[in-house]
Short mmCIF file of N, CA and C in Angstrom, two decimals:
data_model
loop_
_atom_site.label_atom_id
_atom_site.label_comp_id
_atom_site.label_asym_id
_atom_site.label_seq_id
_atom_site.Cartn_x
_atom_site.Cartn_y
_atom_site.Cartn_z
N UNK A 1 41.59 57.17 -42.44
CA UNK A 1 42.13 55.82 -42.52
C UNK A 1 42.30 55.21 -41.15
N UNK A 2 42.83 56.01 -40.24
CA UNK A 2 43.03 55.55 -38.87
C UNK A 2 41.70 55.22 -38.20
N UNK A 3 40.74 56.09 -38.49
CA UNK A 3 39.40 55.86 -37.92
C UNK A 3 38.83 54.53 -38.40
N UNK A 4 39.07 54.19 -39.65
CA UNK A 4 38.57 52.93 -40.22
C UNK A 4 39.19 51.73 -39.52
N UNK A 5 40.52 51.82 -39.29
CA UNK A 5 41.23 50.73 -38.62
C UNK A 5 40.70 50.55 -37.20
N UNK A 6 40.48 51.70 -36.52
CA UNK A 6 39.97 51.64 -35.15
C UNK A 6 38.60 50.97 -35.09
N UNK A 7 37.75 51.34 -36.04
CA UNK A 7 36.38 50.76 -36.05
C UNK A 7 36.44 49.26 -36.34
N UNK A 8 37.35 48.84 -37.22
CA UNK A 8 37.50 47.42 -37.54
C UNK A 8 37.99 46.66 -36.31
N UNK A 9 38.94 47.28 -35.57
CA UNK A 9 39.43 46.65 -34.35
C UNK A 9 38.31 46.47 -33.34
N UNK A 10 37.47 47.51 -33.23
CA UNK A 10 36.35 47.42 -32.30
C UNK A 10 35.41 46.29 -32.68
N UNK A 11 35.15 46.14 -33.99
CA UNK A 11 34.28 45.07 -34.47
C UNK A 11 34.89 43.72 -34.14
N UNK A 12 36.20 43.55 -34.38
CA UNK A 12 36.88 42.28 -34.08
C UNK A 12 36.85 41.97 -32.59
N UNK A 13 37.09 43.01 -31.78
CA UNK A 13 37.11 42.79 -30.33
C UNK A 13 35.72 42.38 -29.84
N UNK A 14 34.67 42.94 -30.40
CA UNK A 14 33.29 42.56 -30.04
C UNK A 14 33.04 41.11 -30.41
N UNK A 15 33.48 40.71 -31.59
CA UNK A 15 33.31 39.32 -32.03
C UNK A 15 34.03 38.36 -31.10
N UNK A 16 35.25 38.76 -30.66
CA UNK A 16 36.01 37.91 -29.73
C UNK A 16 35.25 37.77 -28.41
N UNK A 17 34.74 38.90 -27.93
CA UNK A 17 33.99 38.86 -26.68
C UNK A 17 32.77 37.95 -26.78
N UNK A 18 32.06 38.07 -27.90
CA UNK A 18 30.87 37.24 -28.12
C UNK A 18 31.25 35.77 -28.18
N UNK A 19 32.34 35.47 -28.91
CA UNK A 19 32.80 34.07 -29.01
C UNK A 19 33.23 33.52 -27.66
N UNK A 20 33.99 34.37 -26.91
CA UNK A 20 34.41 33.95 -25.56
C UNK A 20 33.21 33.67 -24.66
N UNK A 21 32.22 34.56 -24.75
CA UNK A 21 31.00 34.42 -23.93
C UNK A 21 30.27 33.12 -24.29
N UNK A 22 30.19 32.84 -25.57
CA UNK A 22 29.53 31.60 -26.02
C UNK A 22 30.25 30.37 -25.51
N UNK A 23 31.57 30.39 -25.56
CA UNK A 23 32.37 29.25 -25.09
C UNK A 23 32.17 29.04 -23.60
N UNK A 24 32.19 30.14 -22.83
CA UNK A 24 31.97 30.06 -21.39
C UNK A 24 30.59 29.51 -21.07
N UNK A 25 29.59 29.99 -21.82
CA UNK A 25 28.21 29.51 -21.62
C UNK A 25 28.10 28.02 -21.91
N UNK A 26 28.77 27.58 -22.96
CA UNK A 26 28.72 26.16 -23.31
C UNK A 26 29.36 25.32 -22.23
N UNK A 27 30.46 25.79 -21.67
CA UNK A 27 31.12 25.06 -20.60
C UNK A 27 30.23 24.97 -19.37
N UNK A 28 29.60 26.10 -19.03
CA UNK A 28 28.69 26.13 -17.87
C UNK A 28 27.53 25.16 -18.07
N UNK A 29 26.94 25.21 -19.26
CA UNK A 29 25.81 24.32 -19.56
C UNK A 29 26.23 22.86 -19.48
N UNK A 30 27.44 22.57 -19.97
CA UNK A 30 27.95 21.20 -19.93
C UNK A 30 28.13 20.73 -18.49
N UNK A 31 28.72 21.60 -17.66
CA UNK A 31 28.94 21.26 -16.25
C UNK A 31 27.60 21.04 -15.54
N UNK A 32 26.65 21.95 -15.75
CA UNK A 32 25.32 21.84 -15.13
C UNK A 32 24.62 20.56 -15.58
N UNK A 33 24.72 20.25 -16.87
CA UNK A 33 24.10 19.03 -17.41
C UNK A 33 24.69 17.78 -16.76
N UNK A 34 26.04 17.76 -16.62
CA UNK A 34 26.71 16.61 -16.00
C UNK A 34 26.25 16.46 -14.55
N UNK A 35 26.14 17.58 -13.83
CA UNK A 35 25.70 17.55 -12.42
C UNK A 35 24.27 17.01 -12.32
N UNK A 36 23.38 17.52 -13.17
CA UNK A 36 21.98 17.08 -13.14
C UNK A 36 21.87 15.59 -13.45
N UNK A 37 22.57 15.15 -14.49
CA UNK A 37 22.54 13.72 -14.87
C UNK A 37 23.09 12.86 -13.74
N UNK A 38 24.17 13.34 -13.09
CA UNK A 38 24.76 12.60 -11.96
C UNK A 38 23.78 12.48 -10.81
N UNK A 39 23.07 13.59 -10.50
CA UNK A 39 22.09 13.58 -9.41
C UNK A 39 20.94 12.62 -9.73
N UNK A 40 20.49 12.62 -10.98
CA UNK A 40 19.41 11.71 -11.39
C UNK A 40 19.87 10.26 -11.23
N UNK A 41 21.09 9.97 -11.66
CA UNK A 41 21.62 8.60 -11.55
C UNK A 41 21.74 8.17 -10.09
N UNK A 42 22.22 9.08 -9.23
CA UNK A 42 22.34 8.78 -7.80
C UNK A 42 20.96 8.54 -7.20
N UNK A 43 19.98 9.39 -7.59
CA UNK A 43 18.61 9.23 -7.11
C UNK A 43 18.02 7.89 -7.51
N UNK A 44 18.23 7.52 -8.77
CA UNK A 44 17.72 6.21 -9.26
C UNK A 44 18.39 5.08 -8.49
N UNK A 45 19.72 5.21 -8.29
CA UNK A 45 20.47 4.17 -7.57
C UNK A 45 19.97 4.01 -6.14
N UNK A 46 19.68 5.14 -5.47
CA UNK A 46 19.27 5.09 -4.06
C UNK A 46 17.80 4.73 -3.87
N UNK A 47 16.95 5.23 -4.76
CA UNK A 47 15.51 5.10 -4.53
C UNK A 47 14.81 4.08 -5.42
N UNK A 48 15.52 3.50 -6.38
CA UNK A 48 14.89 2.51 -7.26
C UNK A 48 14.54 1.25 -6.48
N UNK A 49 13.36 0.72 -6.74
CA UNK A 49 12.90 -0.49 -6.06
C UNK A 49 13.67 -1.70 -6.59
N UNK A 50 14.06 -2.59 -5.67
CA UNK A 50 14.79 -3.80 -6.05
C UNK A 50 13.99 -5.02 -5.59
N UNK A 51 13.02 -5.42 -6.37
CA UNK A 51 12.19 -6.57 -5.94
C UNK A 51 12.95 -7.89 -6.10
N UNK A 52 12.55 -8.86 -5.29
CA UNK A 52 13.12 -10.20 -5.39
C UNK A 52 12.27 -11.04 -6.33
N UNK A 53 12.91 -11.94 -7.05
CA UNK A 53 12.16 -12.86 -7.91
C UNK A 53 11.53 -13.95 -7.04
N UNK A 54 10.58 -14.68 -7.60
CA UNK A 54 9.94 -15.78 -6.87
C UNK A 54 10.95 -16.84 -6.45
N UNK A 55 11.94 -17.09 -7.31
CA UNK A 55 12.96 -18.08 -6.99
C UNK A 55 13.82 -17.61 -5.81
N UNK A 56 14.19 -16.34 -5.80
CA UNK A 56 14.98 -15.80 -4.70
C UNK A 56 14.21 -15.85 -3.39
N UNK A 57 12.92 -15.51 -3.46
CA UNK A 57 12.08 -15.56 -2.26
C UNK A 57 12.02 -16.98 -1.70
N UNK A 58 11.82 -17.92 -2.60
CA UNK A 58 11.73 -19.33 -2.17
C UNK A 58 13.02 -19.77 -1.46
N UNK A 59 14.15 -19.43 -2.05
CA UNK A 59 15.44 -19.82 -1.45
C UNK A 59 15.66 -19.16 -0.09
N UNK A 60 15.34 -17.86 0.00
CA UNK A 60 15.55 -17.13 1.25
C UNK A 60 14.64 -17.65 2.36
N UNK A 61 13.43 -18.07 1.98
CA UNK A 61 12.49 -18.61 2.99
C UNK A 61 13.02 -19.90 3.62
N UNK A 62 13.88 -20.60 2.91
CA UNK A 62 14.44 -21.85 3.44
C UNK A 62 15.60 -21.60 4.40
N UNK A 63 16.29 -20.48 4.25
CA UNK A 63 17.53 -20.26 5.01
C UNK A 63 17.46 -19.10 6.00
N UNK A 64 16.70 -18.06 5.69
CA UNK A 64 16.71 -16.86 6.53
C UNK A 64 15.90 -17.05 7.81
N UNK A 65 16.29 -16.31 8.84
CA UNK A 65 15.48 -16.17 10.05
C UNK A 65 15.22 -14.68 10.24
N UNK A 66 14.16 -14.36 10.98
CA UNK A 66 13.80 -12.96 11.20
C UNK A 66 14.83 -12.26 12.09
N UNK A 67 15.09 -11.01 11.76
CA UNK A 67 16.05 -10.22 12.53
C UNK A 67 15.52 -9.96 13.94
N UNK A 68 16.43 -9.63 14.85
CA UNK A 68 16.03 -9.26 16.21
C UNK A 68 15.20 -7.97 16.18
N UNK A 69 14.15 -7.94 16.98
CA UNK A 69 13.31 -6.74 17.08
C UNK A 69 12.20 -6.68 16.06
N UNK A 70 12.05 -7.73 15.24
CA UNK A 70 10.99 -7.74 14.21
C UNK A 70 9.74 -8.41 14.77
N UNK A 71 8.60 -7.74 14.61
CA UNK A 71 7.33 -8.32 15.03
C UNK A 71 6.28 -8.12 13.94
N UNK A 72 5.28 -9.00 13.94
CA UNK A 72 4.19 -8.94 12.97
C UNK A 72 2.89 -8.93 13.75
N UNK A 73 2.11 -7.86 13.58
CA UNK A 73 0.86 -7.67 14.32
C UNK A 73 1.09 -7.79 15.82
N UNK A 74 2.24 -7.29 16.28
CA UNK A 74 2.55 -7.30 17.71
C UNK A 74 3.18 -8.58 18.21
N UNK A 75 3.30 -9.62 17.36
CA UNK A 75 3.91 -10.89 17.75
C UNK A 75 5.41 -10.86 17.40
N UNK A 76 6.28 -11.03 18.40
CA UNK A 76 7.72 -11.03 18.17
C UNK A 76 8.13 -12.31 17.45
N UNK A 77 8.72 -12.15 16.27
CA UNK A 77 9.14 -13.31 15.47
C UNK A 77 10.67 -13.37 15.32
N UNK A 78 11.39 -12.65 16.18
CA UNK A 78 12.86 -12.62 16.10
C UNK A 78 13.43 -14.03 16.17
N UNK A 79 14.35 -14.33 15.24
CA UNK A 79 15.03 -15.62 15.24
C UNK A 79 14.22 -16.78 14.69
N UNK A 80 12.97 -16.55 14.32
CA UNK A 80 12.11 -17.63 13.78
C UNK A 80 12.34 -17.80 12.29
N UNK A 81 12.02 -18.99 11.79
CA UNK A 81 11.99 -19.22 10.35
C UNK A 81 10.63 -18.75 9.83
N UNK A 82 10.49 -18.74 8.52
CA UNK A 82 9.23 -18.31 7.91
C UNK A 82 8.07 -19.18 8.38
N UNK A 83 8.26 -20.49 8.37
CA UNK A 83 7.18 -21.42 8.77
C UNK A 83 6.85 -21.30 10.26
N UNK A 84 7.87 -21.07 11.10
CA UNK A 84 7.63 -20.89 12.53
C UNK A 84 6.82 -19.61 12.79
N UNK A 85 7.11 -18.57 12.01
CA UNK A 85 6.38 -17.31 12.17
C UNK A 85 4.91 -17.48 11.78
N UNK A 86 4.64 -18.25 10.71
CA UNK A 86 3.26 -18.52 10.30
C UNK A 86 2.50 -19.18 11.45
N UNK A 87 3.13 -20.15 12.09
CA UNK A 87 2.48 -20.86 13.21
C UNK A 87 2.26 -19.93 14.40
N UNK A 88 3.21 -19.02 14.64
CA UNK A 88 3.13 -18.12 15.79
C UNK A 88 1.99 -17.12 15.67
N UNK A 89 1.67 -16.70 14.43
CA UNK A 89 0.63 -15.68 14.26
C UNK A 89 -0.76 -16.28 14.04
N UNK A 90 -0.86 -17.60 14.00
CA UNK A 90 -2.15 -18.25 13.75
C UNK A 90 -3.24 -17.81 14.73
N UNK A 91 -2.97 -17.76 16.05
CA UNK A 91 -4.02 -17.31 16.98
C UNK A 91 -4.46 -15.87 16.72
N UNK A 92 -3.52 -15.02 16.30
CA UNK A 92 -3.85 -13.62 16.02
C UNK A 92 -4.74 -13.51 14.78
N UNK A 93 -4.50 -14.37 13.81
CA UNK A 93 -5.32 -14.39 12.60
C UNK A 93 -6.78 -14.66 12.95
N UNK A 94 -6.99 -15.67 13.79
CA UNK A 94 -8.35 -16.03 14.22
C UNK A 94 -8.99 -14.89 14.99
N UNK A 95 -8.20 -14.26 15.85
CA UNK A 95 -8.72 -13.17 16.68
C UNK A 95 -9.12 -11.97 15.82
N UNK A 96 -8.30 -11.66 14.80
CA UNK A 96 -8.62 -10.54 13.91
C UNK A 96 -9.90 -10.78 13.13
N UNK A 97 -10.10 -12.01 12.68
CA UNK A 97 -11.33 -12.35 11.97
C UNK A 97 -12.55 -12.09 12.85
N UNK A 98 -12.45 -12.47 14.11
CA UNK A 98 -13.58 -12.31 15.03
C UNK A 98 -13.79 -10.85 15.44
N UNK A 99 -12.69 -10.09 15.51
CA UNK A 99 -12.80 -8.68 15.89
C UNK A 99 -13.42 -7.84 14.79
N UNK A 100 -13.12 -8.20 13.56
CA UNK A 100 -13.61 -7.43 12.41
C UNK A 100 -15.05 -7.85 12.13
N UNK A 101 -16.00 -7.16 12.76
CA UNK A 101 -17.41 -7.52 12.60
C UNK A 101 -18.25 -6.29 12.29
N UNK A 102 -19.34 -6.53 11.60
CA UNK A 102 -20.32 -5.49 11.34
C UNK A 102 -21.66 -5.98 11.88
N UNK A 103 -22.31 -5.14 12.68
CA UNK A 103 -23.61 -5.51 13.24
C UNK A 103 -24.72 -4.86 12.42
N UNK A 104 -25.62 -5.69 11.89
CA UNK A 104 -26.77 -5.19 11.14
C UNK A 104 -28.02 -5.37 12.01
N UNK A 105 -28.83 -4.33 12.12
CA UNK A 105 -30.03 -4.40 12.95
C UNK A 105 -31.24 -4.00 12.11
N UNK A 106 -32.29 -4.80 12.23
CA UNK A 106 -33.55 -4.49 11.57
C UNK A 106 -34.68 -4.83 12.54
N UNK A 107 -35.42 -3.78 12.96
CA UNK A 107 -36.47 -3.93 13.96
C UNK A 107 -35.90 -4.61 15.21
N UNK A 108 -36.43 -5.76 15.60
CA UNK A 108 -35.96 -6.42 16.82
C UNK A 108 -34.86 -7.45 16.55
N UNK A 109 -34.49 -7.63 15.30
CA UNK A 109 -33.49 -8.65 14.96
C UNK A 109 -32.14 -7.99 14.65
N UNK A 110 -31.08 -8.75 14.90
CA UNK A 110 -29.73 -8.26 14.57
C UNK A 110 -28.87 -9.41 14.07
N UNK A 111 -27.89 -9.08 13.24
CA UNK A 111 -26.98 -10.06 12.65
C UNK A 111 -25.55 -9.56 12.81
N UNK A 112 -24.66 -10.45 13.20
CA UNK A 112 -23.24 -10.11 13.31
C UNK A 112 -22.50 -10.75 12.12
N UNK A 113 -21.91 -9.92 11.30
CA UNK A 113 -21.16 -10.40 10.14
C UNK A 113 -19.67 -10.28 10.43
N UNK A 114 -18.97 -11.42 10.48
CA UNK A 114 -17.53 -11.42 10.75
C UNK A 114 -16.74 -11.21 9.46
N UNK A 115 -15.44 -10.99 9.64
CA UNK A 115 -14.57 -10.70 8.50
C UNK A 115 -14.58 -11.78 7.44
N UNK A 116 -14.63 -13.07 7.87
CA UNK A 116 -14.62 -14.14 6.87
C UNK A 116 -15.92 -14.17 6.07
N UNK A 117 -17.06 -13.87 6.73
CA UNK A 117 -18.34 -13.83 6.01
C UNK A 117 -18.41 -12.64 5.06
N UNK A 118 -17.74 -11.55 5.42
CA UNK A 118 -17.75 -10.35 4.59
C UNK A 118 -16.73 -10.43 3.45
N UNK A 119 -15.94 -11.50 3.44
CA UNK A 119 -14.96 -11.66 2.36
C UNK A 119 -13.74 -10.78 2.53
N UNK A 120 -13.40 -10.42 3.79
CA UNK A 120 -12.23 -9.60 4.03
C UNK A 120 -10.96 -10.42 3.76
N UNK A 121 -9.97 -9.78 3.17
CA UNK A 121 -8.68 -10.43 2.95
C UNK A 121 -7.61 -9.62 3.67
N UNK A 122 -6.63 -10.32 4.23
CA UNK A 122 -5.58 -9.67 5.02
C UNK A 122 -4.23 -9.86 4.34
N UNK A 123 -3.31 -8.92 4.62
CA UNK A 123 -1.99 -8.95 3.97
C UNK A 123 -0.96 -9.73 4.80
N UNK A 124 -1.37 -10.88 5.35
CA UNK A 124 -0.48 -11.69 6.17
C UNK A 124 0.78 -12.10 5.41
N UNK A 125 0.58 -12.69 4.24
CA UNK A 125 1.72 -13.23 3.49
C UNK A 125 2.71 -12.14 3.10
N UNK A 126 2.19 -11.01 2.63
CA UNK A 126 3.06 -9.90 2.22
C UNK A 126 3.88 -9.39 3.40
N UNK A 127 3.23 -9.21 4.55
CA UNK A 127 3.94 -8.70 5.71
C UNK A 127 4.96 -9.70 6.26
N UNK A 128 4.61 -10.98 6.22
CA UNK A 128 5.57 -12.02 6.64
C UNK A 128 6.80 -12.01 5.74
N UNK A 129 6.59 -11.84 4.45
CA UNK A 129 7.71 -11.80 3.52
C UNK A 129 8.52 -10.52 3.69
N UNK A 130 7.83 -9.37 3.76
CA UNK A 130 8.54 -8.09 3.90
C UNK A 130 9.38 -8.07 5.17
N UNK A 131 8.84 -8.64 6.25
CA UNK A 131 9.56 -8.68 7.52
C UNK A 131 10.80 -9.57 7.42
N UNK A 132 10.67 -10.67 6.69
CA UNK A 132 11.79 -11.61 6.54
C UNK A 132 12.88 -11.05 5.64
N UNK A 133 12.46 -10.32 4.60
CA UNK A 133 13.41 -9.86 3.57
C UNK A 133 13.97 -8.46 3.85
N UNK A 134 13.95 -8.03 5.11
CA UNK A 134 14.54 -6.73 5.44
C UNK A 134 16.02 -6.74 5.03
N UNK A 135 16.41 -5.72 4.25
CA UNK A 135 17.79 -5.64 3.79
C UNK A 135 18.06 -6.37 2.49
N UNK A 136 17.03 -7.03 1.97
CA UNK A 136 17.21 -7.80 0.73
C UNK A 136 16.37 -7.27 -0.44
N UNK A 137 15.36 -6.45 -0.14
CA UNK A 137 14.51 -5.94 -1.21
C UNK A 137 14.11 -4.50 -0.91
N UNK A 138 13.52 -3.84 -1.92
CA UNK A 138 13.18 -2.43 -1.78
C UNK A 138 14.35 -1.55 -2.16
N UNK A 139 14.16 -0.25 -2.11
CA UNK A 139 15.24 0.68 -2.44
C UNK A 139 16.33 0.63 -1.37
N UNK A 140 17.52 1.11 -1.72
CA UNK A 140 18.62 1.13 -0.76
C UNK A 140 18.28 1.99 0.45
N UNK A 141 17.59 3.11 0.20
CA UNK A 141 17.19 4.00 1.29
C UNK A 141 16.25 3.27 2.25
N UNK A 142 15.29 2.53 1.69
CA UNK A 142 14.35 1.76 2.52
C UNK A 142 15.08 0.68 3.30
N UNK A 143 16.01 0.00 2.66
CA UNK A 143 16.78 -1.06 3.33
C UNK A 143 17.59 -0.49 4.49
N UNK A 144 18.29 0.64 4.26
CA UNK A 144 19.07 1.27 5.33
C UNK A 144 18.17 1.73 6.47
N UNK A 145 17.02 2.29 6.10
CA UNK A 145 16.09 2.77 7.12
C UNK A 145 15.60 1.63 8.01
N UNK A 146 15.24 0.51 7.38
CA UNK A 146 14.71 -0.63 8.15
C UNK A 146 15.79 -1.30 8.99
N UNK A 147 16.97 -1.48 8.42
CA UNK A 147 18.03 -2.18 9.17
C UNK A 147 18.57 -1.33 10.31
N UNK A 148 18.37 -0.01 10.25
CA UNK A 148 18.86 0.86 11.32
C UNK A 148 17.91 0.90 12.52
N UNK A 149 16.67 0.43 12.33
CA UNK A 149 15.70 0.44 13.44
C UNK A 149 15.94 -0.76 14.36
N UNK A 150 15.88 -0.49 15.66
CA UNK A 150 16.07 -1.57 16.64
C UNK A 150 14.85 -2.47 16.70
N UNK A 151 13.66 -1.87 16.63
CA UNK A 151 12.42 -2.66 16.61
C UNK A 151 11.54 -2.16 15.47
N UNK A 152 10.88 -3.08 14.83
CA UNK A 152 9.97 -2.71 13.73
C UNK A 152 8.80 -3.70 13.70
N UNK A 153 7.59 -3.15 13.69
CA UNK A 153 6.39 -3.98 13.68
C UNK A 153 5.69 -3.84 12.33
N UNK A 154 5.35 -4.96 11.74
CA UNK A 154 4.64 -4.97 10.46
C UNK A 154 3.15 -5.13 10.74
N UNK A 155 2.41 -4.07 10.47
CA UNK A 155 0.98 -4.05 10.79
C UNK A 155 0.17 -4.82 9.76
N UNK A 156 -0.86 -5.49 10.23
CA UNK A 156 -1.73 -6.25 9.33
C UNK A 156 -2.94 -5.39 8.96
N UNK A 157 -3.19 -5.29 7.67
CA UNK A 157 -4.32 -4.51 7.16
C UNK A 157 -5.27 -5.45 6.42
N UNK A 158 -6.54 -5.06 6.38
CA UNK A 158 -7.50 -5.87 5.63
C UNK A 158 -8.07 -5.06 4.47
N UNK A 159 -8.55 -5.78 3.49
CA UNK A 159 -9.20 -5.14 2.34
C UNK A 159 -10.42 -5.97 1.95
N UNK A 160 -11.28 -5.37 1.19
CA UNK A 160 -12.51 -6.06 0.79
C UNK A 160 -13.00 -5.48 -0.53
N UNK A 161 -13.91 -6.20 -1.14
CA UNK A 161 -14.53 -5.70 -2.37
C UNK A 161 -16.00 -5.43 -2.08
N UNK A 162 -16.58 -4.53 -2.83
CA UNK A 162 -18.01 -4.23 -2.67
C UNK A 162 -18.86 -5.47 -2.93
N UNK A 163 -18.40 -6.29 -3.86
CA UNK A 163 -19.17 -7.49 -4.22
C UNK A 163 -19.24 -8.47 -3.05
N UNK A 164 -18.12 -8.65 -2.33
CA UNK A 164 -18.11 -9.60 -1.22
C UNK A 164 -18.99 -9.13 -0.07
N UNK A 165 -19.00 -7.81 0.19
CA UNK A 165 -19.85 -7.26 1.25
C UNK A 165 -21.32 -7.36 0.85
N UNK A 166 -21.62 -7.05 -0.41
CA UNK A 166 -23.01 -7.14 -0.89
C UNK A 166 -23.53 -8.57 -0.79
N UNK A 167 -22.67 -9.54 -1.13
CA UNK A 167 -23.08 -10.95 -1.07
C UNK A 167 -23.43 -11.34 0.36
N UNK A 168 -22.64 -10.87 1.34
CA UNK A 168 -22.92 -11.18 2.75
C UNK A 168 -24.21 -10.51 3.21
N UNK A 169 -24.42 -9.28 2.78
CA UNK A 169 -25.64 -8.55 3.18
C UNK A 169 -26.87 -9.15 2.52
N UNK A 170 -26.72 -9.64 1.30
CA UNK A 170 -27.87 -10.25 0.60
C UNK A 170 -28.39 -11.48 1.32
N UNK A 171 -27.48 -12.22 1.99
CA UNK A 171 -27.92 -13.39 2.76
C UNK A 171 -28.83 -12.95 3.90
N UNK A 172 -28.47 -11.83 4.55
CA UNK A 172 -29.30 -11.28 5.63
C UNK A 172 -30.63 -10.78 5.06
N UNK A 173 -30.57 -10.15 3.90
CA UNK A 173 -31.77 -9.59 3.27
C UNK A 173 -32.80 -10.67 2.97
N UNK A 174 -32.35 -11.89 2.72
CA UNK A 174 -33.28 -12.98 2.45
C UNK A 174 -34.16 -13.27 3.66
N UNK A 175 -33.60 -13.07 4.86
CA UNK A 175 -34.38 -13.26 6.08
C UNK A 175 -35.37 -12.11 6.29
N UNK A 176 -34.95 -10.91 5.87
CA UNK A 176 -35.80 -9.73 6.11
C UNK A 176 -36.91 -9.63 5.07
N UNK A 177 -36.55 -9.83 3.83
CA UNK A 177 -37.52 -9.67 2.73
C UNK A 177 -38.40 -10.91 2.60
N UNK A 178 -39.34 -11.04 3.51
CA UNK A 178 -40.28 -12.15 3.44
C UNK A 178 -41.42 -11.80 2.49
N UNK A 179 -42.03 -12.82 1.95
CA UNK A 179 -43.12 -12.60 1.00
C UNK A 179 -44.32 -11.97 1.72
N UNK A 180 -44.88 -10.95 1.12
CA UNK A 180 -46.01 -10.24 1.74
C UNK A 180 -47.27 -11.12 1.76
N UNK A 181 -48.06 -10.98 2.83
CA UNK A 181 -49.31 -11.73 2.96
C UNK A 181 -50.48 -10.76 2.96
N UNK A 182 -51.60 -11.23 2.41
CA UNK A 182 -52.80 -10.41 2.40
C UNK A 182 -53.30 -10.24 3.84
N UNK A 183 -53.65 -9.01 4.26
CA UNK A 183 -54.17 -8.81 5.62
C UNK A 183 -55.60 -9.36 5.75
N UNK A 184 -55.91 -9.88 6.91
CA UNK A 184 -57.28 -10.36 7.16
C UNK A 184 -57.57 -10.22 8.64
N UNK A 185 -58.88 -10.29 9.00
CA UNK A 185 -59.32 -10.14 10.39
C UNK A 185 -60.22 -11.30 10.76
N UNK A 186 -60.21 -11.62 12.04
CA UNK A 186 -61.06 -12.70 12.55
C UNK A 186 -61.88 -12.19 13.73
N UNK A 187 -63.01 -12.86 13.95
CA UNK A 187 -63.86 -12.49 15.09
C UNK A 187 -63.37 -13.24 16.32
N UNK A 188 -63.25 -12.49 17.40
CA UNK A 188 -62.84 -13.09 18.66
C UNK A 188 -64.06 -13.73 19.32
N UNK A 189 -64.23 -15.05 19.13
CA UNK A 189 -65.40 -15.74 19.63
C UNK A 189 -65.37 -15.94 21.14
N UNK A 190 -64.18 -15.83 21.72
CA UNK A 190 -64.08 -16.05 23.17
C UNK A 190 -64.54 -14.82 23.94
N UNK A 191 -64.61 -13.66 23.26
CA UNK A 191 -65.02 -12.44 23.94
C UNK A 191 -66.52 -12.22 23.77
N UNK A 192 -67.15 -11.71 24.80
CA UNK A 192 -68.60 -11.44 24.74
C UNK A 192 -68.92 -10.30 23.80
N UNK A 193 -67.91 -9.44 23.58
CA UNK A 193 -68.15 -8.29 22.69
C UNK A 193 -68.09 -8.67 21.23
N UNK A 194 -67.45 -9.80 20.93
CA UNK A 194 -67.34 -10.26 19.55
C UNK A 194 -66.54 -9.33 18.66
N UNK A 195 -65.48 -8.72 19.22
CA UNK A 195 -64.65 -7.74 18.46
C UNK A 195 -63.74 -8.48 17.47
N UNK A 196 -63.43 -7.73 16.40
CA UNK A 196 -62.46 -8.24 15.42
C UNK A 196 -61.03 -8.08 15.99
N UNK A 197 -60.16 -8.98 15.59
CA UNK A 197 -58.76 -8.82 15.95
C UNK A 197 -57.90 -9.25 14.78
N UNK A 198 -56.69 -8.69 14.74
CA UNK A 198 -55.74 -9.02 13.67
C UNK A 198 -54.74 -10.06 14.22
N UNK A 199 -54.69 -11.21 13.59
CA UNK A 199 -53.76 -12.25 14.10
C UNK A 199 -52.31 -11.86 13.84
#
């Protein structure tokens, strides 16, 4: 009889241990879940992009000036308005178009294709806006990173499509691909030998 009671106690104590273990596991899982969800929320808060609407951009362009130390394609635009910055970079725009050239050579002839003929497009407007809206758009991490820099230059990049380049090259090809002519020979009447020559 005593042995039976002891075995029953052992069974009950095992059940208690199992129940306690399950409760502890549930608490741990709950704490870990809360931590993970909190980290995800913090990550979203810090790294989520915060774009400006077209209306906000329009309003800011009327009132904002560029921060100190901000330059676009090497041109310092600190303290300028959006329209003043456009005027300041105009000479650089022209220079970039002329610098971006491709030289095509065929036999003794050559052609220089500039960026405008090749249909190159530049990210002037985007960089002018991004430079002006420092601290107003993008993720919080990006905003803090940009506002903490003493100087920041917004580089101008160009892009193109295969179609625009092909169209420019096709114009050159029209000069090269001339209609074939039948070959013929003539007698050189001015020479005493009367040799044939190819004109």
